[in-house]
XYZ file of C-alpha atoms in Angstrom:
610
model
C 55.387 81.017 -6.386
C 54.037 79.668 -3.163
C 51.699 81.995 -0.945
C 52.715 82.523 2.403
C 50.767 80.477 5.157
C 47.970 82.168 6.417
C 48.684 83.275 10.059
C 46.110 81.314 12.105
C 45.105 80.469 15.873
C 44.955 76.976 15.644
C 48.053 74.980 16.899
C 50.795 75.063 14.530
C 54.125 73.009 15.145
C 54.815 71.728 11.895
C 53.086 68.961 9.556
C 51.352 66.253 11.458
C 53.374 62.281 10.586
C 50.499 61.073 8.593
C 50.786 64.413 6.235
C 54.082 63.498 5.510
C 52.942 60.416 3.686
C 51.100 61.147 0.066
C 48.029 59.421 0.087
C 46.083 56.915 1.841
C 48.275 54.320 4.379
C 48.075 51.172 3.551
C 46.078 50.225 7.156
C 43.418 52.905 6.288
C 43.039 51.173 2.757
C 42.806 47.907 4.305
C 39.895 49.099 7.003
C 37.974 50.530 3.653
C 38.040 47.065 2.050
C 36.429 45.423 5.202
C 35.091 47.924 6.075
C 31.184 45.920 6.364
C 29.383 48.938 5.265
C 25.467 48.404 5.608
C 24.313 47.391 2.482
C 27.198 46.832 1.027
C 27.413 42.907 0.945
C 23.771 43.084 -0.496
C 24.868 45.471 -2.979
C 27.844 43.258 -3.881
C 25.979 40.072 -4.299
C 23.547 41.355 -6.673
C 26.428 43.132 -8.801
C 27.661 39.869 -8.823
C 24.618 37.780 -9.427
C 24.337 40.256 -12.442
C 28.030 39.714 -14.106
C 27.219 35.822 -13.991
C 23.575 36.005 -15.440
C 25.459 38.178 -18.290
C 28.187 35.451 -18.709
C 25.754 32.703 -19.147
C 23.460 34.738 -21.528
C 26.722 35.188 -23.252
C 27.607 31.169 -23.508
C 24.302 30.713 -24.753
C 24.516 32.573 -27.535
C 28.373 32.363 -27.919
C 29.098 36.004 -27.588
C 32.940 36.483 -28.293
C 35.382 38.009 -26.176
C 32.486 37.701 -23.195
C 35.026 39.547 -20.972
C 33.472 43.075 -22.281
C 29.788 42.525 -21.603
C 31.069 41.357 -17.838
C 32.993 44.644 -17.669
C 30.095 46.704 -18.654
C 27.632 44.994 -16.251
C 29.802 45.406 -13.377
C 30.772 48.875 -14.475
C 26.592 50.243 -14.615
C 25.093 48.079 -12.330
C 23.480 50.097 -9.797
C 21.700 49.476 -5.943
C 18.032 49.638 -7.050
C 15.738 48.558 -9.649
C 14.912 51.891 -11.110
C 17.944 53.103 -11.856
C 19.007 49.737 -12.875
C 16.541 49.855 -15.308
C 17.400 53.030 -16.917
C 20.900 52.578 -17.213
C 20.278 49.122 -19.209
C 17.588 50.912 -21.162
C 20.082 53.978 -22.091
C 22.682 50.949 -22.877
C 20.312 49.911 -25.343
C 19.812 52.547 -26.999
C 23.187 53.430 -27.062
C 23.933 50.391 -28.639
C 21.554 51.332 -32.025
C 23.563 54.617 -31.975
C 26.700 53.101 -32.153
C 25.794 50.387 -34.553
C 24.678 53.566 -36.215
C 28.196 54.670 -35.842
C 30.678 51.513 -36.959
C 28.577 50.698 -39.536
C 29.206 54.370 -41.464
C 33.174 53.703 -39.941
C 33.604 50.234 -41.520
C 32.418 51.456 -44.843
C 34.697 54.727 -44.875
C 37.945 52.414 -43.278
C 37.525 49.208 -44.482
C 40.462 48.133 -46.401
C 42.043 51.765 -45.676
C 44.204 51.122 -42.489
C 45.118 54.889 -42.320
C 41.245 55.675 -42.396
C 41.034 53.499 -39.535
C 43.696 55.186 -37.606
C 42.205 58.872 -38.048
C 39.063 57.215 -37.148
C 40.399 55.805 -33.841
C 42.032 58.761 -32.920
C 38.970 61.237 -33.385
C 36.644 58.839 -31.330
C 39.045 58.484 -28.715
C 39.265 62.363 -28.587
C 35.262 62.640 -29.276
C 34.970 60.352 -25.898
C 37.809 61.857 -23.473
C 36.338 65.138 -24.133
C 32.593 64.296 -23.322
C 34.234 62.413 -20.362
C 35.519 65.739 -19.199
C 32.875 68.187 -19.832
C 29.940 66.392 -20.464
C 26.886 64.961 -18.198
C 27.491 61.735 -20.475
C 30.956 61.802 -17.291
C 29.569 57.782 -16.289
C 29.643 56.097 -19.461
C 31.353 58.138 -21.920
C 34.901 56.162 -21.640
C 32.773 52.677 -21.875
C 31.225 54.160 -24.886
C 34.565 54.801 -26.288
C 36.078 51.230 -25.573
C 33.178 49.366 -26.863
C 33.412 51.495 -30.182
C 37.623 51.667 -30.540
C 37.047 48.034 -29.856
C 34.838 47.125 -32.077
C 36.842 48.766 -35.225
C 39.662 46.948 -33.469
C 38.153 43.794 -33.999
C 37.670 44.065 -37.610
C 41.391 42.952 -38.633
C 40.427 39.504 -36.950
C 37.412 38.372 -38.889
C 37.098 37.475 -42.617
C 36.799 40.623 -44.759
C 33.558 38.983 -46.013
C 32.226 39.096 -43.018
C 33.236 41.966 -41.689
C 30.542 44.298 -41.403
C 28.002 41.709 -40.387
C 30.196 40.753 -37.290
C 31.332 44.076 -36.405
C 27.451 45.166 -35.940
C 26.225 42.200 -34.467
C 29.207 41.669 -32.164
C 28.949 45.451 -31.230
C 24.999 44.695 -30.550
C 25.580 41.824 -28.343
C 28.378 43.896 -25.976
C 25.989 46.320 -24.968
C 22.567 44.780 -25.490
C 23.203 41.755 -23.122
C 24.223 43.476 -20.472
C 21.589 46.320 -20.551
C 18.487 43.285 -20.905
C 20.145 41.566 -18.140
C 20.261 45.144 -16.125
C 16.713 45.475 -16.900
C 15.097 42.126 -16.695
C 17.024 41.042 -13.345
C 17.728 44.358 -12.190
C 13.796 44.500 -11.736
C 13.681 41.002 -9.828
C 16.219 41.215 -7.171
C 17.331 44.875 -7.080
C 15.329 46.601 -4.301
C 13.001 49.968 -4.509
C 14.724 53.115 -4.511
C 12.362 54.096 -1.503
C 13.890 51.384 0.072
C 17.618 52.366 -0.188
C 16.179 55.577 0.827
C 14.773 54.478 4.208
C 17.721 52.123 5.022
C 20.224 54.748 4.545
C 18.451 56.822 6.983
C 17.946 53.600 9.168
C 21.605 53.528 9.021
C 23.126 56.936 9.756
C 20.478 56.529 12.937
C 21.715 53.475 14.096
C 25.205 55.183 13.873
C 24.020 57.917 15.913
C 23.102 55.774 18.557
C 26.577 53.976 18.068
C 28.280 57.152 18.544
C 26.500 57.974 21.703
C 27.869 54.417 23.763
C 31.511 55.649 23.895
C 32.254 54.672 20.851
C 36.356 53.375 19.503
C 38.054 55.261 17.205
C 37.338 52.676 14.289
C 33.563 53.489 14.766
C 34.347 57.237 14.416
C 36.130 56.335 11.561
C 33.083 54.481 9.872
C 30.885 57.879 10.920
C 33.201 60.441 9.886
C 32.764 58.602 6.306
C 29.234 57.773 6.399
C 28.700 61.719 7.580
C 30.736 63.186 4.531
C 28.822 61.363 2.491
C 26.153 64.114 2.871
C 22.641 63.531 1.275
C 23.715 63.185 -2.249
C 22.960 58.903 -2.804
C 19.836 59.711 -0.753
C 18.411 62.290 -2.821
C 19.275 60.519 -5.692
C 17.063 57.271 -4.662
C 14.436 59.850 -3.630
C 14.427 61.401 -7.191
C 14.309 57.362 -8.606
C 10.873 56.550 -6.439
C 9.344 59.466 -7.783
C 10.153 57.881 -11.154
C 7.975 54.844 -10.172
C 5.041 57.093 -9.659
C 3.502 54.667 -6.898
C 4.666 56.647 -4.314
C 2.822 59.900 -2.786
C 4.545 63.397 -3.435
C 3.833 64.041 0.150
C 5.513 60.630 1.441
C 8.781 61.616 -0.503
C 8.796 64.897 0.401
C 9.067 63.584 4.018
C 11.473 60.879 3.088
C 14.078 63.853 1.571
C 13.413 65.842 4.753
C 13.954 62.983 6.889
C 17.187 62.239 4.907
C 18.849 65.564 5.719
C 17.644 65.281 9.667
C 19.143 61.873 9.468
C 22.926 63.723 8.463
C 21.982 66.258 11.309
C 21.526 63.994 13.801
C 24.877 62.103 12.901
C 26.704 65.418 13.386
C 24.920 65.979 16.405
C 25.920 62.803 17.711
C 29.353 63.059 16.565
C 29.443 66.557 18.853
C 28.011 64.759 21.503
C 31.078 62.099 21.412
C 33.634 64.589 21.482
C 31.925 66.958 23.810
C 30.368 64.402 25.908
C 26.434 64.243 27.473
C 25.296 63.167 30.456
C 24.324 59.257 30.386
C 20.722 59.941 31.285
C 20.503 62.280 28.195
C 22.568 59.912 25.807
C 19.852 56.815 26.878
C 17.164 58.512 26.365
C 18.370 60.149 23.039
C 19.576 56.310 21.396
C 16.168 54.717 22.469
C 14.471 57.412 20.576
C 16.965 57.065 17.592
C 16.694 53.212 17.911
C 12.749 53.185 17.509
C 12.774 55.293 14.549
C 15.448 53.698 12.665
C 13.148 50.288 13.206
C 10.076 52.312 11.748
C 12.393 53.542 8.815
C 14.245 49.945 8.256
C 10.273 48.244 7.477
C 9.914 51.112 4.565
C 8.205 53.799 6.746
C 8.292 56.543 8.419
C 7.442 58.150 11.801
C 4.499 60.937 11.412
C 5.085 62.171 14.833
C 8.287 62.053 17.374
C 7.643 62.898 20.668
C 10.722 65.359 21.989
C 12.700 63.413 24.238
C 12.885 64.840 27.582
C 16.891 65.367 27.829
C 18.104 67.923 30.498
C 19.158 71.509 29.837
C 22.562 70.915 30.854
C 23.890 70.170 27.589
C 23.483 72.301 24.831
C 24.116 69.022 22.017
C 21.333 67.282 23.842
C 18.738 69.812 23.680
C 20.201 70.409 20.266
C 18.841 67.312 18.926
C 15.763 66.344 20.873
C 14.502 69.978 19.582
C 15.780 68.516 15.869
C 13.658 65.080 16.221
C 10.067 66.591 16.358
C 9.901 67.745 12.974
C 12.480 65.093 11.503
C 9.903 63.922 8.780
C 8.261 67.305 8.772
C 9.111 69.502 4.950
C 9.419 72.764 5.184
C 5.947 74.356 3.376
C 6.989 75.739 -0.449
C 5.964 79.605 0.939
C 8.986 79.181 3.575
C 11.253 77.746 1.839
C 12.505 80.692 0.089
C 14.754 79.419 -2.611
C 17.292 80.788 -5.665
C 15.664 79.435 -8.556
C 17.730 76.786 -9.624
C 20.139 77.353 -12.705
C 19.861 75.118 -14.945
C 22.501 72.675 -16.999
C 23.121 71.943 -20.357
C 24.439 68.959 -21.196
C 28.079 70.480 -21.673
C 29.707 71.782 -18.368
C 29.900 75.910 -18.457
C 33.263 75.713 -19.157
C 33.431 73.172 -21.503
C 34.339 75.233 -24.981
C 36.277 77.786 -22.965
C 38.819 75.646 -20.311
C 41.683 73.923 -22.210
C 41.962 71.517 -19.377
C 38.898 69.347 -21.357
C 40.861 69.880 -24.214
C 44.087 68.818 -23.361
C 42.667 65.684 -21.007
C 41.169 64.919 -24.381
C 44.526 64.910 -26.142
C 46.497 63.004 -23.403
C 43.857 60.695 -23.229
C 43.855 59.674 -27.285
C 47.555 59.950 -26.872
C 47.778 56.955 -24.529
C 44.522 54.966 -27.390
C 46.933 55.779 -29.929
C 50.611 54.742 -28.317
C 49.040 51.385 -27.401
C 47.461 50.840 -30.691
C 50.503 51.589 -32.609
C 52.540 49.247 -30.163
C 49.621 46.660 -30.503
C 49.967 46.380 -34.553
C 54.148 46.987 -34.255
C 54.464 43.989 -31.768
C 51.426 41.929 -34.294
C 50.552 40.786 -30.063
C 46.809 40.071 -30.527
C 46.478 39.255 -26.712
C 47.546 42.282 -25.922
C 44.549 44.147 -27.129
C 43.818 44.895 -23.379
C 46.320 47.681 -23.688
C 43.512 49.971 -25.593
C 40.729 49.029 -23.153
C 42.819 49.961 -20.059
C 43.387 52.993 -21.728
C 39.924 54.071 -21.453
C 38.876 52.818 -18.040
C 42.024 54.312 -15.780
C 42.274 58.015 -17.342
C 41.783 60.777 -14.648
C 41.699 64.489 -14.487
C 44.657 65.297 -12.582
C 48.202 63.966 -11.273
C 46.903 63.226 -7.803
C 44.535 61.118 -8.907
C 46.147 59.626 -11.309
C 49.147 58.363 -8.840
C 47.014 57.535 -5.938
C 44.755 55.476 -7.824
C 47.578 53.488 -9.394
C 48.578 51.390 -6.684
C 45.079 50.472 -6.196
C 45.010 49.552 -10.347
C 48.016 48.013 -10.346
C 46.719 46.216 -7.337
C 43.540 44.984 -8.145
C 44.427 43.933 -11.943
C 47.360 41.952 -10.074
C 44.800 40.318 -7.489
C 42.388 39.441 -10.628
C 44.985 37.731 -13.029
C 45.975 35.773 -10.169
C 42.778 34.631 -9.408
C 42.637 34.195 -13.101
C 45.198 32.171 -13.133
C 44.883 30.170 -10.490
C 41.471 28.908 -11.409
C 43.032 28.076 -14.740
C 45.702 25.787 -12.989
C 43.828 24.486 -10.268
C 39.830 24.944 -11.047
C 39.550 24.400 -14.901
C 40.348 21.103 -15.043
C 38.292 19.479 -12.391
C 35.186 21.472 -14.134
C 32.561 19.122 -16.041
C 29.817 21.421 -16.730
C 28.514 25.117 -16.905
C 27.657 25.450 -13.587
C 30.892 24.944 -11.961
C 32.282 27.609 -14.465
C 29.505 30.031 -13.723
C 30.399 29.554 -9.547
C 33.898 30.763 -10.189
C 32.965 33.761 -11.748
C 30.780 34.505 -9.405
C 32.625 34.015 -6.883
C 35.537 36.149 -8.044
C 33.188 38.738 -9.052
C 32.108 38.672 -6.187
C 35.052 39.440 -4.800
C 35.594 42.337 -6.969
C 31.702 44.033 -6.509
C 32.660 43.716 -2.727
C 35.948 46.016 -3.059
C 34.337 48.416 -5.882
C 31.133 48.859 -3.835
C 33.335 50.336 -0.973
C 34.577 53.694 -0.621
C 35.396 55.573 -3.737
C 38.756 55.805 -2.870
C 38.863 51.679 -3.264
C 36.553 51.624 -5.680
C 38.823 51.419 -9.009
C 40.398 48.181 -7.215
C 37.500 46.436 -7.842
C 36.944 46.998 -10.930
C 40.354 45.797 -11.996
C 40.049 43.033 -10.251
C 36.750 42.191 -12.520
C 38.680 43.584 -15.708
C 42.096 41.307 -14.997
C 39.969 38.167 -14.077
C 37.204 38.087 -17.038
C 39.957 38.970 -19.926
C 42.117 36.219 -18.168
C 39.519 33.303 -17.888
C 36.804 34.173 -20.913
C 38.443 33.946 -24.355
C 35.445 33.241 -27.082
C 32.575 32.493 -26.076
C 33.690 30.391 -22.915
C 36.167 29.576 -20.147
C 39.595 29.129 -21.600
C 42.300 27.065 -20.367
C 45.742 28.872 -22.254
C 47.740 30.158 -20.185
C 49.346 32.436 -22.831
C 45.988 34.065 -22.729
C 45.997 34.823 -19.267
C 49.748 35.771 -19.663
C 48.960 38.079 -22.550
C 46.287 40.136 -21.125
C 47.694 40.738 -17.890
C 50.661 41.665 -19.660
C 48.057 44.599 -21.817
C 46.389 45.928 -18.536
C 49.911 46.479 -17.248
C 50.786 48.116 -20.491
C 47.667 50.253 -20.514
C 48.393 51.644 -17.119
C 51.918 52.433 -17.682
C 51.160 54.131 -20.520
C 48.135 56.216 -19.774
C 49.803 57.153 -16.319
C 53.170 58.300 -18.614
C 50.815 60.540 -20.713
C 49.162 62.084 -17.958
C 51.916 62.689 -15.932
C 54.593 64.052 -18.643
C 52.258 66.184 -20.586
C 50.257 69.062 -18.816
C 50.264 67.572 -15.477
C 47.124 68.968 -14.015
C 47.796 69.241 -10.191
C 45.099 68.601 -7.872
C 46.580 71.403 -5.761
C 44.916 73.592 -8.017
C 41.438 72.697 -7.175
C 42.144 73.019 -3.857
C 41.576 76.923 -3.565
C 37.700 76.050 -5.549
C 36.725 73.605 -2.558
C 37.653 75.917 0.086
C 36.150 78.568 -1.315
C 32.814 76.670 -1.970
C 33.402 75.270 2.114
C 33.453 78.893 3.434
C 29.927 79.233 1.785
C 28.449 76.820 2.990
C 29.151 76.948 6.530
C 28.093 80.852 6.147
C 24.918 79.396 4.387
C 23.965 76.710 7.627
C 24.813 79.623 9.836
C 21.676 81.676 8.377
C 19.396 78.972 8.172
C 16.442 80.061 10.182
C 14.261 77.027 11.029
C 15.516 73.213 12.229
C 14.847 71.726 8.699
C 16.902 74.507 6.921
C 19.717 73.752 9.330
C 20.065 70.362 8.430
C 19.589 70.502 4.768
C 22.497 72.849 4.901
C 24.875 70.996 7.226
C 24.303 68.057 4.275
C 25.562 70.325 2.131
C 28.295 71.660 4.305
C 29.593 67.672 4.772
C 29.666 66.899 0.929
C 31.378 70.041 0.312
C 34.302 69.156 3.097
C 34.343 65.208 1.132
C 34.952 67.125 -1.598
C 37.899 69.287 0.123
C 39.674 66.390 1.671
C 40.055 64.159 -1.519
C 41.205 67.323 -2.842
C 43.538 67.221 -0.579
C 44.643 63.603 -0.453
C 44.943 63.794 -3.593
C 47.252 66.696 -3.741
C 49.426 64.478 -0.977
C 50.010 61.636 -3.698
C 51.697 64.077 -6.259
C 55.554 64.586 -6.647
C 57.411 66.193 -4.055
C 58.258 69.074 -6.402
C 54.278 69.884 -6.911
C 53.457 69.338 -2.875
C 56.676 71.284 -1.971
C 54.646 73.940 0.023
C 53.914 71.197 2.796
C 52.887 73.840 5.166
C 50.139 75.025 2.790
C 48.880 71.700 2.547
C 49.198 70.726 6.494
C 47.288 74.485 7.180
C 44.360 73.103 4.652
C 44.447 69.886 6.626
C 44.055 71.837 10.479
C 41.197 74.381 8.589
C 39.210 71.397 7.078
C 39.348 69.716 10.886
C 37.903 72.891 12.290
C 35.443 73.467 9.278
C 34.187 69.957 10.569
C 33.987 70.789 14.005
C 32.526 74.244 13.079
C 29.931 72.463 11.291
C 28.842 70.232 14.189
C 28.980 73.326 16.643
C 26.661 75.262 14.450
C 23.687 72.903 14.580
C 24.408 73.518 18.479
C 25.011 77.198 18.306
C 24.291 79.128 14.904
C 25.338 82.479 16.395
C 28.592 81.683 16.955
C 30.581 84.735 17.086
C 33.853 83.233 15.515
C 32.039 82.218 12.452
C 33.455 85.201 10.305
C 37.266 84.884 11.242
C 37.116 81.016 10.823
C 35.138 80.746 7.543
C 37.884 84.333 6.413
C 40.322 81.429 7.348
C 39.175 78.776 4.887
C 39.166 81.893 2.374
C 42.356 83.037 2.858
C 44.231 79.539 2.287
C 41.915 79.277 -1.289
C 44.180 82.036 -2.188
């Protein structure tokens, strides 16, 4: 039964247009996938650069079915070097683990197709479940495919030679990839520092975009670059301490600097809305603009003079009192911190929420359907069916149907692309090196979309996964169409079937989580509204921004669902108008954190969650 709407003092006269459609528009989708985010085309071209270097290691040494190493470089390549490196190393180990693993299998199935079956079916649940409640979240489905896969593959090889090819076959999926993650990754993939200092470089710059009357489409690119909080930041911080060639003290600036860099973004976003004076907002962006140049050459400013903006405007003084001690840490005796809990690798709910369990269960459900309709229909191009499987499974309904267009999408865009080079490329290609232009090219094209937005992201990738199983059959290009024909036809088969498995049987609604992300919201802003010093402030606003991320996917996601789970419309539209004024509340409380409406705004937030 639905709640009734919590009585509230913001305007109320019934859902806004663009709540009445579920999901993202197709024009806000659009601006995502051009959206020239900065570093993105960098990002994109060394993603790419990566896929290709893995397809021609592949040729060399005649990998077969090359499509899969592809998919697992572009699915773990990452921006820098360092965590580039780790990822291929953790591949390779992996990859002794799972030999490990199929080698015991093919002894205890081979020649027992039953075996094989039971086997299938508890890997795929082994793998959906660590998916769900497990740290190994990243690369626990790829783990699955490359292992369902490679027991897959043992029905089209000579018996003789069965084990031998399963291992080495296995070996060569995962251990080209990582190697090329590690040896490249190192050449061309930049210091995490530096991803570091550019992203503060960047949300600067977009503070001093923000304060030249900026168009909605620029407060559009802020909004998104602002909810994105500190977390990639911190993460690249935590990477250069790994290369241990960087000063404690330098890094401790750099994470300071990082939340003062999300402060100032707000600020600046207040500052558009509200509006400064134009001697204030000069004086404020030539400040900003000299210290983003300091932090774009890899450094950063030891002392910032406080700009001398009038005391007319509260935003102003707001954040020339912020840029003084932008770089500056707060010392360990003030910072004052809960010691932090920490995590196992299993979530804390892991052996006590059925929801892991039954995601588990839906997602082997889907494995098992296509397998079974794999071996009925004796369709070996079709294979792709099992593979999709793994790579499109989500938690919840909402997710699941707003992500589908974008799947169905992308894996349409790729085969096409597939095809069309087969028709019109192939044949006018004489060597290696035209082949390994096309695919990067069209990976290209598909690092650009996936290193986008996360709600975009999944495009991409399908895009990658429909083009490499269309054009790489064996060890090399291929030019059957039936192949192309057939795998399309899988990944279509895949996502029909996982999304009738997730949707028919214990349809988890992302309305559900919404109550959890308000509730989280509330204390957060309470938690920036007792922060004592200018550095505490802006650590928590970061927090504050991620959190309301978090809320509004929530909530988009909860938009894409049925009409009989998003019935309460005026729920949802409420959630909507309090996550608008948690944003604005967030902004106004870097300006003023005594704000005497704090409680009955932040009650509102909790009252909704109910």
């Amino acid at each position: 039964m639905a709640l009734p709407v919590p009585e509230t003092t913001l305007p109320l006269e019934g859902p806004r247009p663009d709540m009445m459609r579920p999901g993202l528009g197709l024009a806000r989708i659009w601006r995502l996938v051009c959206n020239p985010a900065p570093g993105r085309l960098c990002y994109a071209l060394r993603m790419a650069a990566g896929c290709t270097t893995t397809v021609l290691v592949g040729e060399i040494w005649q990998v077969p079915d090359l499509a899969v190493p592809a998919l697992v470089t572009m699915a773990l390549w990452q921006k820098d070097r360092v965590t580039n490196a780790l990822a291929g190393v953790g591949v390779n180990i992996a990859v002794l683990i799972l030999l490990a693993i199929i080698y015991g299998l093919i002894r205890l199935t081979l020649d027992h197709p039953m075996g094989l079956v039971i086997v299938i079916a508890l890997l795929s649940f082994m793998f959906f479940f660590l998916g769900s409640a497990s740290k190994l979240k990243p690369v626990a489905y790829m783990l699955g495919l490359i292992t369902v896969y490679g027991l897959i593959a043992i029905d089209e090889v000579p018996v003789g030679e069965v084990v031998t090819r399963a291992l080495l076959y296995t070996d060569l999926f995962l251990a080209v990839p990582g190697a090329v993650m590690v040896v490249l990754g190192l050449l061309i993939c930049p210091s995490p520092r530096k991803i570091l200092t550019d992203s503060i470089a960047d949300r600067l710059r977009m503070a001093c975009a923000l304060l030249r009357d900026p168009d909605k489409h620029v407060r559009e690119q802020a909004t998104d670059m602002l909810r994105s909080g500190t977390t990639d930041m911190m993460k690249s911080a935590k990477m250069a301490g790994l290369e241990k060639i960087w000063s404690p003290r330098d890094l401790a600036c750099l994470r300071q600097a990082a939340s003062s860099s999300v402060a100032v973004l707000a600020l600046a976003d207040e500052a558009s809305r509200t509006g400064i004076a134009a001697d204030d907002a000069t004086c404020l962006k030539q400040t900003l603009e000299e210290m983003a140049a300091i932090f774009a050459d890899g450094d950063y400013p030891a002392a910032i003079a406080r700009p001398a903006v009038s005391s007319g405007s509260a935003t102003a003084c707001a954040m020339a009192d912020l840029l003084p001690d932008f770089a500056t840490p707060v010392p360990d005796e003030d910072k004052a911190r809960k010691p932090e809990k920490k995590s196992g690798f299993f979530a804390g709910d892991a052996f006590t929420n059925p929801d892991h369990v039954r995601f588990a269960v839906k997602g082997t459900a889907a494995v098992m359907l296509s397998y079974l309709i794999f071996k009925v229909l004796n369709w070996q191009g079709i294979h792709t069916c099992i593979i999709t499987c793994f790579i499109v499974a989500l938690p919840t309904m909402g997710e699941m149907i707003s992500k589908l267009t974008l799947r169905i999408s992308g894996a349409l865009v790729g085969g096409a692309l597939g095809i069309a080079s087969i028709i019109f490329v192939m044949p006018h290609l004489n060597d290696i090196t035209g082949f390994l232009v096309l695919v990067f090219v069209v990976s290209l094209i598909g690092a650009w979309v996936k290193t986008g937005d996360e709600r975009i992201a999944y495009a991409g990738f399908q895009i990658g996964l429909a083009f490499y199983l269309t054009d790489l059959k064996g060890y090399g290009p291929t030019s059957d169409m039936a192949t192309a024909r057939d795998r399309i036809v899988g990944i279509m088969l895949g996502n029909f079937i996982t999304y009738a498995m997730f949707t028919s049987f214990w349809p988890a609604s992302a309305y559900d989580r919404i109550g959890d992300r308000l509730r989280t919201l509330a204390d957060c802003l309470r938690g920036q509204a007792d922060a004592s010093t200018a550095q505490k402030r802006a650590d928590a606003v970061a927090q504050t921004q991620s959190a309301l991320l978090q809320s509004e996917l929530t909530l988009e996601y909860a938009m894409s669902e049925p009409v009989h789970m998003r019935a309460d419309l005026p729920r949802l539209e409420a959630t909507r108008m309090a996550l608008d004024d948690a944003g604005r509340l967030s902004e106004d409380l870097l300006v003023t954190p005594d704000r005497p409406d704090l409680s009955e705004r932040t009650a509102r937030l909790e009252q909704i969650a109910r």
